[in-house]
Amino acid sequence: MPARCMKDLPSRSLAEHWASIKWPMLAFQAGCHLFALIGLFFVASCQWRTWLFTSVLAELSILGVTSGVHRLWTHKSYKAHWSVRFFLMLCFSVSNQGAIVEWVRDHRIHHKYSETDADPHNARRGLFFSHIGWLLTKEHPKFIEACKTTSCDDLLDDWVVQLQLAGSPYSDLVCSFIFPTVVASYGWGEDPLRALLVAGFLRYVFILHCTCLVNSVAHFYGTTPYDPNIHPTENRWVALLTVGEGWHNWHHTFPYDYACAELGAKGQYNPSKMFIDSCAALGLVSGRKRALHAWQTKQHKLAAQDHAKEF
């Protein structure tokens, strides 16, 4: 599908772009991407156990984003036992995407002020900005104002969130880079450098870009069957890379739905929903919210309006 049209924004001078850069973050990301690139050349020489471990760790780290910080803590779309919350917190820490409370704050603002200057990764500022540029540049003043009126106090009652907040960002760095290096090198004798580059940096950068695809590609390419008046789209390729987060038009239409999609896992690729459902079957998850009734009601209203127009 072609990219959806965005209104042109005022151009900025080179000096303004230069002044807006977060240089420490740019240096960190440049270093991570450089090491990830080097890691590509070491993949073939890694042990098969390292390949398997890296793949599993990648899936778990993005699960911490999707089922954890997104569906559980941001949207409160279901309730989870402390053991599930603790597990998802560890998975999220491996993804190295900051403190849970900050991630939740940014995403709540994104929904409330979607594609305006207050949106932290405003897609109207272009594909690159919404993908990763927003991480590398200083926040828009309207986003800073939105932070003052967006509360995440509801999260502070959760000791799991408090624990992660107390350790972040250092505990995140340990979980994302040191932990996989130690496991691979001591667990089956992988070369520590290969373990760090492949299971650490290469996995981190890959998962970071997969997550960012939801903010960028899923706001530009795809279909909008549930609400054609918004930019978020249904994109199966993004869903494939993000264990079910690519059904974005539905999600922005019904953000409280724990599945983040209309259909079940058989109809739309959604391992994140499958994980939540599995935990529910074990009695560890309750209060799963769905928007199917709301969507059916909306369809009936639209059908009635169309019928009325015929007469």
XYZ file of C-alpha atoms in Angstrom:
311
model
C 0.000 0.000 0.000
C 1.266 3.526 -0.723
C 2.250 5.787 2.119
C -0.574 7.881 3.541
C -0.211 11.588 2.880
C 1.123 13.817 5.627
C 0.881 17.589 5.663
C 4.092 19.435 4.997
C 5.829 20.867 8.045
C 7.963 24.021 8.122
C 11.551 23.254 7.183
C 14.298 23.912 9.719
C 17.787 25.205 9.171
C 20.888 23.043 9.528
C 21.828 24.962 12.682
C 18.429 24.200 14.242
C 18.777 20.504 13.450
C 22.308 20.519 14.900
C 21.143 22.168 18.120
C 18.257 19.703 18.538
C 20.436 16.577 18.604
C 20.845 14.614 21.824
C 24.548 13.947 21.455
C 24.936 11.376 24.273
C 22.061 9.306 22.868
C 23.388 9.675 19.340
C 26.818 8.467 20.487
C 25.289 5.513 22.335
C 23.134 4.451 19.397
C 25.977 4.950 16.940
C 28.179 2.706 19.063
C 25.465 0.040 19.408
C 24.797 0.043 15.671
C 28.506 -0.160 14.894
C 28.971 -3.141 17.204
C 25.822 -4.749 15.791
C 27.226 -4.351 12.284
C 30.467 -5.984 13.374
C 28.389 -8.710 15.024
C 26.903 -9.614 11.638
C 30.332 -10.832 10.546
C 30.584 -13.107 13.604
C 27.168 -14.771 13.265
C 28.412 -17.556 10.980
C 31.204 -18.505 13.368
C 28.968 -18.665 16.465
C 27.883 -21.961 17.963
C 24.350 -23.146 17.147
C 23.481 -22.769 20.817
C 24.286 -19.067 20.561
C 22.013 -18.714 17.535
C 19.180 -20.412 19.392
C 19.789 -18.440 22.588
C 19.898 -15.144 20.690
C 16.648 -15.933 18.872
C 14.834 -16.887 22.071
C 16.198 -13.844 23.912
C 15.071 -11.592 21.055
C 11.522 -12.963 21.214
C 11.415 -12.633 24.988
C 12.744 -9.082 24.950
C 10.102 -7.912 22.481
C 7.441 -9.828 24.438
C 8.381 -7.656 27.401
C 7.495 -4.648 25.253
C 4.285 -5.961 23.695
C 2.583 -8.012 26.404
C 4.311 -6.143 29.209
C 4.947 -2.434 29.061
C 2.458 -1.853 26.239
C -0.647 -3.966 26.814
C -0.331 -4.481 30.566
C 1.190 -1.325 32.042
C 0.260 1.333 29.484
C -3.285 0.340 28.572
C -4.212 -1.807 31.599
C -5.923 -4.174 29.159
C -5.575 -7.122 31.546
C -4.456 -7.953 35.083
C -1.510 -10.211 35.829
C -0.128 -12.120 38.817
C 3.108 -10.742 40.266
C 5.067 -13.642 38.758
C 3.912 -12.713 35.241
C 4.610 -9.036 35.869
C 8.071 -9.845 37.186
C 8.829 -12.063 34.185
C 7.652 -9.384 31.728
C 9.673 -6.753 33.595
C 12.826 -8.836 33.151
C 12.033 -9.347 29.470
C 11.498 -5.609 29.049
C 14.801 -4.900 30.810
C 16.554 -7.147 28.281
C 15.074 -4.978 25.492
C 16.857 -1.970 27.078
C 14.136 0.573 26.267
C 14.296 2.606 29.444
C 12.209 2.792 32.593
C 8.705 1.352 32.441
C 7.153 4.556 33.763
C 8.846 6.667 31.084
C 7.864 4.268 28.284
C 4.268 4.265 29.528
C 4.185 8.062 29.807
C 5.442 8.499 26.252
C 2.993 5.981 24.836
C 0.001 7.425 26.673
C 0.896 10.833 25.274
C 1.270 9.276 21.818
C -2.322 8.033 21.981
C -3.727 11.202 23.482
C -2.010 13.560 21.037
C -1.378 11.231 18.104
C 0.410 12.917 15.185
C 0.550 16.365 16.715
C 3.557 18.261 18.050
C 2.929 16.735 21.475
C 3.309 13.210 20.081
C 6.854 12.056 20.989
C 7.273 10.226 17.649
C 4.953 12.361 15.532
C 4.639 10.622 12.143
C 3.851 13.956 10.482
C 7.538 14.800 10.905
C 8.523 11.999 8.557
C 9.340 8.309 8.450
C 12.873 8.646 9.837
C 11.810 10.862 12.731
C 8.946 8.588 13.771
C 11.199 5.545 13.478
C 14.318 6.515 15.403
C 14.933 10.238 14.926
C 12.734 11.074 17.910
C 15.125 9.185 20.179
C 18.068 11.228 18.934
C 16.582 14.734 19.134
C 15.370 16.992 21.903
C 11.682 16.862 22.774
C 9.197 19.330 21.305
C 7.984 21.938 23.860
C 4.417 20.688 23.466
C 5.515 17.180 24.408
C 7.228 18.565 27.508
C 3.982 20.315 28.435
C 2.032 17.116 27.858
C 4.362 15.288 30.250
C 3.264 17.629 33.032
C -0.388 16.658 32.629
C 0.075 12.940 31.929
C 0.067 10.890 35.097
C 1.628 7.474 35.600
C 0.990 7.423 39.333
C -1.132 4.305 38.891
C 2.061 2.374 38.134
C 3.843 3.335 41.321
C 1.681 0.978 43.381
C 3.285 -1.936 41.545
C 6.454 -3.067 43.322
C 7.666 -4.676 40.083
C 7.614 -1.288 38.341
C 9.282 0.325 41.350
C 12.036 -2.295 41.299
C 12.739 -1.747 37.606
C 12.710 2.030 38.068
C 15.244 1.800 40.897
C 17.717 -0.098 38.738
C 17.206 1.570 35.367
C 19.206 2.339 33.247
C 22.139 0.371 34.698
C 20.168 -2.818 35.320
C 18.861 -2.601 31.732
C 22.390 -2.467 30.371
C 23.336 -5.486 32.480
C 20.275 -7.446 31.328
C 20.722 -6.497 27.669
C 24.489 -6.907 27.246
C 26.217 -8.497 30.247
C 23.624 -11.197 30.938
C 23.635 -12.772 27.425
C 27.439 -12.607 27.307
C 27.810 -14.425 30.628
C 25.180 -17.058 29.791
C 26.654 -17.888 26.372
C 30.299 -17.844 27.437
C 29.911 -19.804 30.693
C 26.936 -21.892 29.605
C 28.410 -23.562 26.517
C 31.818 -21.996 26.045
C 30.994 -19.384 23.432
C 33.690 -16.811 22.800
C 32.747 -13.811 25.044
C 33.314 -11.302 22.239
C 31.014 -13.203 19.865
C 28.416 -13.533 22.611
C 28.500 -9.808 23.353
C 28.348 -8.742 19.702
C 25.672 -11.205 18.556
C 23.471 -11.995 21.570
C 24.031 -8.508 22.961
C 24.409 -5.707 20.428
C 23.021 -7.330 17.291
C 19.928 -8.602 19.103
C 19.382 -5.252 20.854
C 19.572 -3.212 17.644
C 17.324 -5.632 15.767
C 14.627 -5.551 18.471
C 14.903 -1.773 18.761
C 14.154 -1.354 15.060
C 11.356 -3.918 15.177
C 9.712 -1.915 17.969
C 10.215 1.356 16.116
C 8.467 -0.041 13.030
C 5.177 0.286 14.912
C 5.774 4.029 15.294
C 6.928 4.530 11.715
C 5.929 2.001 9.050
C 2.626 1.152 10.765
C 1.705 4.832 10.525
C 2.531 5.092 6.807
C 1.881 1.800 5.020
C -1.122 -0.495 5.231
C -4.888 -0.421 5.411
C -7.291 1.440 7.713
C -10.455 -0.690 7.862
C -11.551 0.295 11.365
C -11.020 4.048 11.217
C -9.995 5.558 7.849
C -9.682 9.000 9.454
C -6.475 8.148 11.349
C -3.012 7.256 10.056
C -2.208 4.055 12.027
C -2.586 1.063 9.724
C -2.955 -2.700 9.630
C 0.441 -4.023 8.573
C 1.045 -7.780 8.657
C 4.804 -7.451 8.143
C 5.126 -5.248 11.197
C 2.965 -7.734 13.112
C 5.320 -10.530 12.069
C 8.378 -8.687 13.374
C 6.741 -7.485 16.591
C 4.892 -10.633 17.693
C 1.498 -9.113 16.944
C 1.779 -5.325 17.247
C 1.204 -4.512 13.574
C -2.604 -4.440 13.717
C -2.298 -0.783 14.511
C -5.482 0.701 13.057
C -7.527 -1.538 15.350
C -5.278 -0.692 18.288
C -5.653 3.069 17.883
C -9.400 2.654 17.445
C -9.729 0.413 20.517
C -6.557 0.896 22.594
C -7.961 -0.936 25.624
C -8.229 -4.267 23.758
C -5.642 -6.695 25.158
C -5.334 -8.488 21.803
C -4.503 -5.307 19.873
C -6.316 -6.959 16.948
C -9.835 -7.916 15.892
C -9.290 -11.578 15.061
C -7.854 -14.377 17.139
C -4.309 -15.637 16.784
C -5.414 -18.000 14.006
C -6.691 -15.097 11.912
C -3.995 -12.535 12.712
C -0.430 -13.340 13.790
C -0.351 -12.474 17.477
C 1.985 -14.467 19.775
C 1.631 -11.715 22.393
C -2.076 -12.521 22.691
C -1.263 -16.228 22.818
C 1.115 -15.618 25.730
C -1.529 -13.672 27.661
C -4.154 -16.322 26.925
C -1.781 -19.074 28.062
C -1.178 -17.265 31.346
C -4.950 -16.853 31.737
C -5.397 -20.612 31.256
C -2.963 -21.114 34.139
C -4.908 -18.695 36.326
C -2.164 -16.061 36.245
C -4.039 -13.484 34.141
C -7.557 -12.086 34.523
C -9.714 -9.204 33.347
C -8.811 -9.427 29.668
C -10.596 -6.606 27.833
C -11.919 -6.978 24.286
C -13.501 -4.460 21.905
C -15.447 -6.850 19.668
C -18.822 -5.657 20.946
C -17.819 -2.012 20.446
C -16.728 -2.769 16.878
C -19.964 -4.624 16.093
C -21.980 -1.744 17.514
C -20.029 0.707 15.373
C -20.641 -1.413 12.273
C -24.369 -1.540 12.948
C -24.520 2.243 13.341
C -22.639 2.776 10.074
C -24.911 0.300 8.292
C -27.988 2.099 9.647
C -26.631 5.454 8.462
C -25.941 4.083 4.988
C -29.429 2.584 4.857
C -30.974 5.908 5.880
C -29.087 7.708 3.111
C -30.682 5.424 0.518
C -34.064 6.804 1.443
